[in-house]
Amino acid sequence: MSKPVILAIDDDVSVLEAVVQDLRRRYGANYRIMRAASGHAAIDTCAQLQQRGDVVALFLSDQRMPGMSGVELLERAQTLYPNAKRALLTAYADTEAAIRAINTAKIHYYLTKPWDPPEEMLYPVLDDLLESWSHGYKPPFEGLKVIGPRWSLRDHQVRDFLSRNQVPYVWLDPEKSDEAIGLMERYKIDEKRLPAVLFPDGTSLMQPSHTELADRIGLRTQAQDEFYDLAIIGAGPAGLAAAVYGASEGLKTLVIEPEAPGGQAGSSSRIENYLGFPSGLSGADLARRAYVQASRFGAEFLTQRATSLRMKNDYRYVVLGDGREVACRVAMIGVGVDYRRLSIPGIDQLTGAGVYYGAAMTEALSCRDEEIFLVGGANSAGQAAMHFAKYARKVTMLVRGESLEKSMSKYLIDQIADTPNIDVETHSQVVEVFGEQRLECIRVRNPQGETQRQASALFIFIGAAPQTEWLPDTIMRDPYGFILSGPDLRIEGRLPRIWKEDRDPYLLETSTPGVFVAGDVRHGSVKRAASAVGEGSIAVQFMHQYLARF
């Protein structure tokens, strides 16, 4: 295949030449750098590229051009190459128009002239845009294939694991795909052994566990060493932030995560109120960036489940799902929370077969032209509703409260109101689900009574349930399972008896010295990605204070 194209557009020949030279110096090895001296010439070039089947990764256009401005060109480019990144080069006087264009023309970034030195003013921005583009770019596929029926919990779990770990794959439903049937015959796969994962080298796995999949796709499932300065349990935003700051400040850091970086936030389709990302970003993109950043600083990631935590002398030992242990000087618990389970008739047998907890982005394409229901009224439910509205014929949000105002950000409320195929039904709740092999309908209760609705999918977002039952009793929790820390450990002004230190606990320190907590699993936390990142970052400062005492 030919290289993806970066197309530079400027009517000033000298400026265009300078742009092209800077682009070739940095990106020439992986991209084909092309130029156009006007907006119309750029459109003609795109037409030729499309005829040859070439792909444009990035448009970099000047704003002030006769005949067609940069904003107008990038608007038209969006229809020709909708997945390409679009950046605008502007003079300082045009910055206000450029900012408006981010919303109106869906431009991803603007840069002001001059961009010298490019190492500081140009490349960091384009690196970020091209990395984001390459993550979503799908060349002719030669990777993993997953064969499994849509209405299967195990098939959903396999696809969700691969998706959240950002492993590309093609999913083939044997009920709809002749290719799936042919592959099953070729590999002699009985339908009772589905789902099956087929690898490019001709090997396969039947009904694989997460650990088996992790081994095959190259994730680390065994720690490189037996001892670390810092062990972080959970790779949500708090854990990832602690990994970045811990590793960058010289702590030998291990991150233990059973599924994929990002936690609950990693399944968010779009986060638009995260500082520094005016166009928004997905939870998966945020997790990917943080994972790469922590890895660059030397943090080690381990795909395992922590099953216990014990203390001996000045060390903490994390027991893993495979029975092994890793020792550390300090530990941080950042396991986050799961969505609470609905306790209604029919729900258990249909989980994974039309009923899903969380956004389940792997199911979005399967919902095309269908009517689906979402339960919940917080930001996660609103983000999911906006995402599924791109595919489903109709999205109905069932909200127990009287409105969305108390639990959802204003920007999401406005977006939902402006989306014609999203309905919000307040004072409503699901009381029963029905179906034989898959979800077929739900029973909804509201002040007018109960009605039965046909439904192909039900996505549930009903609050936080901390997963802390595996922790020892020495780590105090509130009645709901959230971990107490710092000042919250005091009962009637006094520290608990299990606290043996001659000092007060640090702000994010649990009732076990040297064990810290951050993020949604902490009692009293603000359930936002940015606050979890903040807690994970400052927890490292308290760890240093703890370690300095030895």
Coordinates of C-alpha atoms in Angstrom, one line a residue:
M1 CA 0.0 0.0 0.0
S2 CA 1.1 3.6 -0.7
K3 CA 1.8 5.8 2.3
P4 CA -1.0 8.0 3.7
V5 CA -1.0 11.5 2.4
I6 CA -0.4 14.8 4.3
L7 CA -1.7 17.6 2.0
A8 CA -0.4 21.2 2.5
I9 CA -2.3 24.1 0.9
D10 CA -1.2 27.7 0.6
D11 CA -1.3 30.2 -2.2
D12 CA 2.0 31.8 -1.1
V13 CA 4.6 29.7 -2.9
S14 CA 7.4 30.5 -0.5
V15 CA 5.3 29.7 2.6
L16 CA 4.1 26.5 0.9
E17 CA 7.6 25.4 0.2
A18 CA 8.7 26.1 3.8
V19 CA 5.7 24.1 5.1
V20 CA 6.4 21.2 2.8
Q21 CA 10.1 21.1 3.8
D22 CA 9.3 21.0 7.5
L23 CA 6.7 18.3 6.9
R24 CA 9.1 16.1 4.9
R25 CA 11.8 16.4 7.5
R26 CA 9.6 15.1 10.2
Y27 CA 7.0 12.9 8.5
G28 CA 8.5 11.9 5.1
A29 CA 9.4 8.4 6.2
N30 CA 5.8 7.4 7.0
Y31 CA 3.7 9.8 5.0
R32 CA 3.6 11.1 1.4
I33 CA 3.8 14.9 1.6
M34 CA 1.8 16.6 -1.2
R35 CA 1.0 20.3 -1.9
A36 CA -1.6 22.4 -3.5
A37 CA -1.5 26.2 -4.3
S38 CA -5.2 26.9 -3.8
G39 CA -8.3 25.4 -2.4
H40 CA -9.6 24.4 -5.8
A41 CA -6.3 22.7 -6.6
A42 CA -6.6 20.8 -3.3
I43 CA -10.1 19.5 -4.2
D44 CA -8.8 18.3 -7.6
T45 CA -5.9 16.6 -5.9
C46 CA -8.3 14.8 -3.5
A47 CA -10.4 13.6 -6.4
Q48 CA -7.3 12.1 -8.0
L49 CA -6.2 10.5 -4.7
Q50 CA -9.7 9.0 -4.3
Q51 CA -9.6 7.4 -7.8
R52 CA -6.3 5.7 -6.8
G53 CA -7.7 4.6 -3.5
D54 CA -5.2 6.7 -1.5
V55 CA -5.9 8.0 2.0
V56 CA -5.4 11.5 3.3
A57 CA -4.3 11.6 7.0
L58 CA -4.0 15.4 7.4
F59 CA -5.0 18.6 5.7
L60 CA -2.9 21.6 6.7
S61 CA -4.3 24.7 5.0
D62 CA -3.7 28.4 5.1
Q63 CA -6.7 30.5 5.9
R64 CA -6.4 33.5 3.6
M65 CA -6.5 32.3 0.1
P66 CA -8.3 33.8 -2.9
G67 CA -11.3 31.9 -4.3
M68 CA -11.7 29.6 -1.4
S69 CA -10.6 30.3 2.2
G70 CA -8.9 27.6 4.4
V71 CA -12.1 27.1 6.4
E72 CA -14.2 26.6 3.3
L73 CA -11.6 24.1 2.0
L74 CA -11.5 22.1 5.2
E75 CA -15.3 22.0 5.3
R76 CA -15.3 20.5 1.8
A77 CA -12.4 18.2 2.7
Q78 CA -14.5 16.8 5.5
T79 CA -16.9 15.4 3.0
L80 CA -14.2 13.9 0.9
Y81 CA -12.0 12.4 3.7
P82 CA -14.2 12.5 6.8
N83 CA -11.6 10.7 9.0
A84 CA -8.7 13.0 8.0
K85 CA -7.4 15.5 10.6
R86 CA -7.8 19.1 9.6
A87 CA -5.6 22.0 10.8
L88 CA -5.7 25.6 9.9
L89 CA -2.7 28.0 9.5
T90 CA -3.7 31.5 10.5
A91 CA -2.2 34.9 11.0
Y92 CA -2.7 36.3 14.5
A93 CA -5.5 38.5 13.3
D94 CA -7.5 35.5 12.2
T95 CA -7.4 33.6 15.5
E96 CA -11.0 34.5 16.4
A97 CA -12.3 33.1 13.1
A98 CA -10.1 30.0 13.6
I99 CA -11.7 29.3 17.0
R100 CA -15.2 29.7 15.6
A101 CA -14.2 27.2 12.8
I102 CA -13.4 24.6 15.4
N103 CA -17.1 24.3 16.0
T104 CA -18.6 25.3 12.7
A105 CA -16.2 23.4 10.3
K106 CA -15.1 20.8 12.8
I107 CA -11.5 21.8 12.4
H108 CA -9.3 19.9 14.8
Y109 CA -6.6 22.5 15.5
Y110 CA -5.3 25.9 14.3
L111 CA -1.7 27.2 14.4
T112 CA -0.6 30.8 14.1
K113 CA 2.2 31.9 11.8
P114 CA 5.1 31.8 12.1
W115 CA 5.6 28.3 13.3
D116 CA 9.3 28.6 13.8
P117 CA 10.9 26.6 15.4
P118 CA 8.8 23.7 14.2
E119 CA 10.1 21.5 16.9
E120 CA 8.2 23.6 19.4
M121 CA 5.4 25.3 17.4
L122 CA 4.4 22.8 14.7
Y123 CA 5.5 19.2 15.3
P124 CA 4.0 18.6 18.8
V125 CA 0.5 19.6 17.4
L126 CA 0.8 17.5 14.3
D127 CA 2.3 14.6 16.2
D128 CA -0.8 14.5 18.3
L129 CA -3.2 14.8 15.4
L130 CA -1.4 12.1 13.4
E131 CA -1.2 9.7 16.3
S132 CA -4.9 10.2 16.9
W133 CA -5.6 9.6 13.2
S134 CA -3.4 6.5 12.9
H135 CA -5.3 5.1 15.9
G136 CA -8.6 5.2 14.1
Y137 CA -7.2 4.4 10.6
K138 CA -8.1 0.9 9.4
P139 CA -6.0 -0.3 6.5
P140 CA -7.0 -3.5 4.7
F141 CA -7.4 -5.9 7.5
E142 CA -5.0 -8.7 8.1
G143 CA -5.4 -9.1 11.9
L144 CA -7.6 -11.0 14.4
K145 CA -11.0 -12.3 13.6
V146 CA -13.6 -13.0 16.2
I147 CA -16.4 -15.5 15.4
G148 CA -19.3 -15.5 17.7
P149 CA -23.0 -14.9 17.9
R150 CA -24.2 -11.4 18.9
W151 CA -26.5 -12.6 21.6
S152 CA -23.7 -14.3 23.7
L153 CA -22.3 -12.9 26.9
R154 CA -18.9 -14.6 26.3
D155 CA -18.7 -13.2 22.8
H156 CA -19.5 -9.7 24.1
Q157 CA -16.8 -10.1 26.8
V158 CA -14.1 -11.1 24.3
R159 CA -14.9 -8.3 21.9
D160 CA -15.1 -5.8 24.7
F161 CA -11.7 -6.9 26.1
L162 CA -10.1 -6.5 22.7
S163 CA -11.7 -3.2 22.0
R164 CA -10.8 -1.7 25.3
N165 CA -7.2 -2.8 24.9
Q166 CA -7.4 -1.2 21.4
V167 CA -6.6 -4.4 19.6
P168 CA -8.1 -4.3 16.1
Y169 CA -10.2 -7.2 15.0
V170 CA -13.0 -8.1 12.6
W171 CA -16.2 -9.6 14.2
L172 CA -18.1 -12.2 12.2
D173 CA -21.5 -13.3 13.3
P174 CA -22.2 -16.9 12.1
E175 CA -25.9 -16.1 12.0
K176 CA -25.2 -13.4 9.3
S177 CA -21.8 -14.0 7.8
D178 CA -21.0 -16.6 5.2
E179 CA -17.3 -15.9 5.8
A180 CA -17.8 -17.0 9.4
I181 CA -19.4 -20.3 8.4
G182 CA -16.5 -20.9 5.9
L183 CA -13.9 -20.2 8.6
M184 CA -15.7 -22.5 11.1
E185 CA -15.5 -25.3 8.6
R186 CA -11.9 -24.6 7.8
Y187 CA -10.8 -24.5 11.4
K188 CA -13.2 -27.3 12.4
I189 CA -14.9 -25.1 15.0
D190 CA -18.1 -26.5 16.5
E191 CA -20.7 -23.7 17.3
K192 CA -20.7 -24.9 20.9
R193 CA -17.1 -23.8 21.2
L194 CA -17.8 -20.2 20.2
P195 CA -16.6 -17.5 20.5
A196 CA -13.4 -18.3 18.6
V197 CA -10.5 -15.9 18.0
L198 CA -8.5 -16.6 14.9
F199 CA -4.9 -15.2 14.6
P200 CA -3.0 -14.3 11.4
D201 CA -0.5 -17.1 12.0
G202 CA -3.3 -19.7 11.5
T203 CA -3.8 -20.5 15.2
S204 CA -7.0 -20.0 17.2
L205 CA -8.4 -19.8 20.7
M206 CA -11.9 -21.2 21.6
Q207 CA -13.8 -19.4 24.4
P208 CA -10.6 -17.8 25.7
S209 CA -10.3 -16.2 29.1
H210 CA -9.0 -12.7 29.5
T211 CA -5.6 -14.0 30.6
E212 CA -5.3 -16.3 27.6
L213 CA -6.2 -13.4 25.3
A214 CA -3.8 -11.1 27.0
D215 CA -0.9 -13.6 26.5
R216 CA -1.7 -14.0 22.8
I217 CA -2.0 -10.3 22.0
G218 CA 1.2 -9.4 23.7
L219 CA 0.0 -8.0 27.0
R220 CA 2.2 -8.7 30.0
T221 CA 0.6 -11.2 32.4
Q222 CA 3.6 -11.8 34.7
A223 CA 5.5 -9.1 36.5
Q224 CA 9.1 -8.7 35.4
D225 CA 10.3 -8.4 39.0
E226 CA 9.2 -9.4 42.5
F227 CA 9.7 -6.0 44.1
Y228 CA 8.6 -2.5 43.2
D229 CA 8.6 0.9 44.9
L230 CA 4.9 1.5 44.0
A231 CA 2.2 -0.9 43.0
I232 CA -1.0 0.7 41.6
I233 CA -4.1 -1.5 41.6
G234 CA -6.4 -0.3 38.9
A235 CA -5.6 1.6 35.7
G236 CA -8.5 4.1 35.6
P237 CA -7.7 7.8 35.4
A238 CA -6.5 7.9 39.0
G239 CA -4.2 4.9 38.5
L240 CA -2.8 6.1 35.2
A241 CA -2.1 9.6 36.7
A242 CA -0.3 8.0 39.7
A243 CA 1.7 5.8 37.2
V244 CA 2.8 8.9 35.2
Y245 CA 3.8 10.9 38.3
G246 CA 5.3 8.0 40.2
A247 CA 7.4 6.6 37.3
S248 CA 8.5 10.1 36.2
E249 CA 9.7 10.9 39.7
G250 CA 11.9 7.8 39.9
L251 CA 9.7 5.2 41.6
K252 CA 9.8 1.7 40.1
T253 CA 6.1 1.5 39.3
L254 CA 3.8 -1.5 38.5
V255 CA 0.2 -1.0 37.4
I256 CA -2.1 -4.0 37.9
E257 CA -5.3 -4.0 35.8
P258 CA -7.4 -7.1 34.9
E259 CA -9.1 -5.7 31.8
A260 CA -7.9 -2.5 30.1
P261 CA -6.5 0.9 30.9
G262 CA -9.2 3.6 31.4
G263 CA -11.5 2.0 33.9
Q264 CA -15.1 3.1 33.7
A265 CA -14.1 6.4 32.1
G266 CA -12.4 4.4 29.3
S267 CA -15.8 3.3 28.0
S268 CA -17.1 6.9 27.6
S269 CA -17.7 7.7 24.0
R270 CA -17.0 11.4 24.3
I271 CA -15.7 13.6 27.2
E272 CA -16.1 17.2 26.2
N273 CA -15.4 19.0 29.5
Y274 CA -11.9 17.7 30.1
L275 CA -9.4 20.6 30.4
G276 CA -7.3 21.1 27.4
F277 CA -9.4 19.3 24.8
P278 CA -11.8 21.8 23.3
S279 CA -13.1 19.4 20.7
G280 CA -13.5 16.6 23.3
L281 CA -12.0 13.2 23.3
S282 CA -13.2 9.6 24.0
G283 CA -12.4 7.9 27.2
A284 CA -10.4 5.3 25.2
D285 CA -8.3 8.0 23.7
L286 CA -7.6 9.6 27.1
A287 CA -6.6 6.1 28.4
R288 CA -4.4 5.4 25.5
R289 CA -2.5 8.7 25.8
A290 CA -2.0 8.2 29.5
Y291 CA -0.9 4.6 29.0
V292 CA 1.7 5.7 26.4
Q293 CA 2.9 8.5 28.7
A294 CA 3.3 6.3 31.7
S295 CA 5.1 3.6 29.7
R296 CA 7.5 6.2 28.3
F297 CA 8.5 7.0 31.9
G298 CA 9.1 3.3 32.6
A299 CA 5.9 2.2 34.3
E300 CA 5.2 -1.5 33.8
F301 CA 1.6 -2.7 33.1
L302 CA 0.4 -6.1 34.1
T303 CA -2.9 -7.7 32.9
Q304 CA -3.9 -9.5 36.1
R305 CA -6.5 -9.2 38.8
A306 CA -5.5 -8.4 42.4
T307 CA -7.2 -10.8 44.7
S308 CA -5.7 -9.8 48.0
L309 CA -3.4 -7.4 49.8
R310 CA -1.4 -8.2 52.8
M311 CA 1.2 -6.3 54.9
K312 CA 4.4 -7.7 56.5
N313 CA 6.9 -5.4 58.2
D314 CA 7.5 -2.4 55.9
Y315 CA 6.3 -4.1 52.8
R316 CA 2.9 -4.6 51.1
Y317 CA 2.2 -7.8 49.1
V318 CA -0.3 -7.8 46.2
V319 CA -1.7 -11.3 45.6
L320 CA -2.6 -11.8 41.9
G321 CA -5.2 -14.0 40.2
D322 CA -2.6 -16.6 39.1
G323 CA -1.5 -17.0 42.7
R324 CA 1.8 -15.1 42.4
E325 CA 2.7 -12.1 44.6
V326 CA 4.5 -8.9 44.0
A327 CA 6.0 -6.8 46.8
C328 CA 6.1 -3.1 47.1
R329 CA 7.0 -0.3 49.5
V330 CA 3.8 1.7 48.9
A331 CA 0.6 0.7 47.2
M332 CA -2.3 2.7 45.7
I333 CA -5.8 1.4 45.3
G334 CA -7.5 2.9 42.2
V335 CA -9.9 0.2 41.2
G336 CA -12.7 2.6 40.6
V337 CA -16.3 1.4 40.6
D338 CA -18.7 -0.6 38.5
Y339 CA -22.3 0.2 37.6
R340 CA -24.8 -1.2 40.1
R341 CA -26.7 -4.2 39.0
L342 CA -30.5 -4.1 38.3
S343 CA -32.4 -6.6 40.4
I344 CA -35.4 -7.3 38.3
P345 CA -37.0 -10.5 36.8
G346 CA -35.2 -11.8 33.7
I347 CA -32.1 -9.6 34.0
D348 CA -29.5 -12.2 34.8
Q349 CA -30.1 -14.6 31.9
L350 CA -30.2 -11.7 29.4
T351 CA -27.0 -10.0 30.5
G352 CA -24.7 -10.0 27.5
A353 CA -27.6 -11.0 25.3
G354 CA -29.2 -7.5 24.8
V355 CA -28.7 -6.2 28.4
Y356 CA -25.4 -4.5 29.0
Y357 CA -23.9 -2.5 32.0
G358 CA -22.1 0.6 30.8
A359 CA -21.6 2.0 27.4
A360 CA -20.6 -1.3 25.7
M361 CA -19.2 0.6 22.7
T362 CA -18.6 -2.7 21.0
E363 CA -22.3 -3.0 20.5
A364 CA -22.9 0.4 18.9
L365 CA -22.7 -0.8 15.3
S366 CA -24.9 -3.8 16.0
C367 CA -27.6 -1.3 17.1
R368 CA -27.9 0.3 13.7
D369 CA -31.5 1.2 12.8
E370 CA -32.8 -0.4 16.0
E371 CA -34.7 1.0 19.0
I372 CA -32.6 0.9 22.2
F373 CA -33.1 2.0 25.8
L374 CA -30.7 3.5 28.4
V375 CA -31.3 3.5 32.1
G376 CA -29.7 6.4 34.0
G377 CA -29.4 10.2 34.1
A378 CA -25.8 11.0 34.8
N379 CA -23.0 12.1 32.4
S380 CA -22.1 8.5 31.5
A381 CA -25.6 7.8 30.3
G382 CA -25.8 11.1 28.4
Q383 CA -22.5 10.5 26.6
A384 CA -23.6 7.0 25.7
A385 CA -27.0 8.3 24.4
M386 CA -25.2 10.8 22.1
H387 CA -23.0 8.0 20.8
F388 CA -25.7 5.5 20.2
A389 CA -27.9 8.1 18.5
K390 CA -25.5 8.0 15.6
Y391 CA -26.5 4.4 14.9
A392 CA -29.8 3.5 16.5
R393 CA -33.1 4.6 15.0
K394 CA -34.3 5.8 18.4
V395 CA -32.7 6.1 21.8
T396 CA -34.9 6.3 24.9
M397 CA -33.4 7.4 28.2
L398 CA -35.3 6.1 31.2
V399 CA -34.7 8.4 34.2
R400 CA -36.1 7.8 37.7
G401 CA -35.8 11.5 38.7
E402 CA -37.9 14.4 37.6
S403 CA -35.2 15.8 35.2
L404 CA -31.6 15.5 34.1
E405 CA -30.5 18.8 35.7
K406 CA -29.4 17.4 39.0
S407 CA -27.1 14.7 37.7
M408 CA -25.9 15.7 34.2
S409 CA -23.7 18.5 32.9
K410 CA -25.5 21.3 31.1
Y411 CA -23.6 20.8 27.8
L412 CA -24.8 17.2 27.6
I413 CA -28.4 18.2 28.4
D414 CA -28.3 20.7 25.6
Q415 CA -26.9 18.2 23.1
I416 CA -29.5 15.6 24.0
A417 CA -32.3 18.2 23.6
D418 CA -31.0 19.0 20.1
T419 CA -30.8 15.4 19.0
P420 CA -34.1 14.4 17.4
N421 CA -33.8 10.6 17.9
I422 CA -33.2 10.8 21.6
D423 CA -36.2 10.8 24.0
V424 CA -36.0 11.4 27.7
E425 CA -38.7 9.8 29.9
T426 CA -38.6 11.0 33.5
H427 CA -40.1 9.3 36.5
S428 CA -39.6 6.0 34.6
Q429 CA -37.9 2.7 35.5
V430 CA -37.5 -0.8 34.0
V431 CA -39.2 -3.4 36.2
E432 CA -38.8 -6.5 34.1
V433 CA -37.1 -7.8 30.9
F434 CA -38.2 -10.5 28.6
G435 CA -36.7 -12.8 26.0
E436 CA -35.7 -16.4 25.2
Q437 CA -32.3 -16.3 23.6
R438 CA -32.0 -12.5 23.6
L439 CA -33.7 -9.4 24.9
E440 CA -37.0 -8.9 23.1
C441 CA -38.9 -6.4 25.3
I442 CA -38.9 -4.6 28.6
R443 CA -41.6 -3.5 31.0
V444 CA -41.4 0.2 32.0
R445 CA -43.2 1.7 35.0
N446 CA -44.0 5.4 35.2
P447 CA -46.7 7.5 37.0
Q448 CA -49.2 6.6 34.2
G449 CA -48.8 2.8 34.9
E450 CA -46.8 0.0 33.3
T451 CA -46.2 -0.5 29.6
Q452 CA -44.4 -3.2 27.6
R453 CA -42.0 -2.0 24.9
Q454 CA -40.1 -3.9 22.2
A455 CA -36.3 -3.4 22.7
S456 CA -33.3 -4.9 21.0
A457 CA -30.8 -3.5 23.6
L458 CA -30.8 -2.1 27.1
F459 CA -27.8 -0.3 28.5
I460 CA -27.7 0.4 32.3
F461 CA -26.0 3.3 34.1
I462 CA -27.4 3.3 37.6
G463 CA -24.7 4.6 40.0
A464 CA -21.4 3.4 41.5
A465 CA -20.7 0.1 43.2
P466 CA -17.1 -0.2 44.5
Q467 CA -15.3 -3.5 44.1
T468 CA -13.5 -3.6 47.4
E469 CA -14.6 -6.9 48.9
W470 CA -11.2 -8.5 48.2
L471 CA -9.4 -6.0 50.5
P472 CA -8.4 -7.0 54.1
D473 CA -10.4 -5.7 57.1
T474 CA -7.5 -3.5 58.0
I475 CA -8.5 -1.2 55.2
M476 CA -11.6 0.7 56.5
R477 CA -14.6 1.3 54.3
D478 CA -17.9 3.0 54.7
P479 CA -21.1 1.1 54.7
Y480 CA -21.3 1.1 50.9
G481 CA -17.8 -0.2 50.4
F482 CA -16.0 3.0 49.5
I483 CA -12.5 3.3 51.1
L484 CA -11.9 5.8 53.9
S485 CA -8.8 7.8 54.0
G486 CA -7.1 10.8 55.6
P487 CA -9.5 12.9 57.8
D488 CA -12.4 10.6 57.0
L489 CA -10.7 7.9 59.2
R490 CA -11.5 9.8 62.4
I491 CA -14.5 8.7 64.3
E492 CA -15.9 11.3 66.7
G493 CA -12.6 13.1 66.3
R494 CA -10.4 10.1 67.1
L495 CA -8.3 7.9 64.8
P496 CA -9.3 4.2 64.8
R497 CA -7.5 1.7 67.0
I498 CA -6.0 -0.1 64.0
W499 CA -4.0 3.0 63.2
K500 CA -0.7 2.4 65.0
E501 CA 1.4 5.3 63.7
D502 CA 2.5 8.3 65.8
R503 CA 1.3 10.7 63.1
D504 CA -2.0 11.5 61.4
P505 CA -2.7 9.7 58.1
Y506 CA -1.8 11.6 55.0
L507 CA -4.6 13.0 53.0
L508 CA -5.2 10.0 50.7
E509 CA -3.7 7.4 53.0
T510 CA -6.0 4.5 54.1
S511 CA -6.2 3.0 57.6
T512 CA -3.2 0.9 56.6
P513 CA 0.0 3.0 56.5
G514 CA 1.7 3.1 53.1
V515 CA -1.5 2.1 51.3
F516 CA -3.2 5.0 49.5
V517 CA -6.4 5.4 47.6
A518 CA -7.5 7.7 44.8
G519 CA -10.4 8.1 42.4
D520 CA -14.0 7.0 42.4
V521 CA -13.4 4.1 44.9
R522 CA -12.5 6.7 47.6
H523 CA -15.2 7.7 50.1
G524 CA -16.3 11.3 49.3
S525 CA -14.7 11.5 45.8
V526 CA -16.1 13.6 43.0
K527 CA -17.1 11.2 40.3
R528 CA -15.3 13.0 37.4
A529 CA -12.3 11.9 35.3
A530 CA -10.4 15.2 36.0
S531 CA -10.8 14.9 39.8
A532 CA -9.6 11.2 39.6
V533 CA -6.5 12.3 37.7
G534 CA -5.9 15.0 40.3
E535 CA -6.1 12.6 43.2
G536 CA -3.8 10.1 41.5
S537 CA -1.3 12.8 40.9
I538 CA -1.2 14.3 44.4
A539 CA -1.2 10.8 46.0
V540 CA 2.4 10.4 44.7
Q541 CA 3.4 13.4 46.8
F542 CA 2.1 11.8 50.0
M543 CA 3.9 8.6 49.0
H544 CA 7.2 10.4 48.9
Q545 CA 6.5 11.8 52.3
Y546 CA 5.8 8.4 53.6
L547 CA 8.9 6.9 52.0
A548 CA 11.1 9.7 53.3
R549 CA 10.5 8.5 56.9
F550 CA 12.6 5.3 56.3

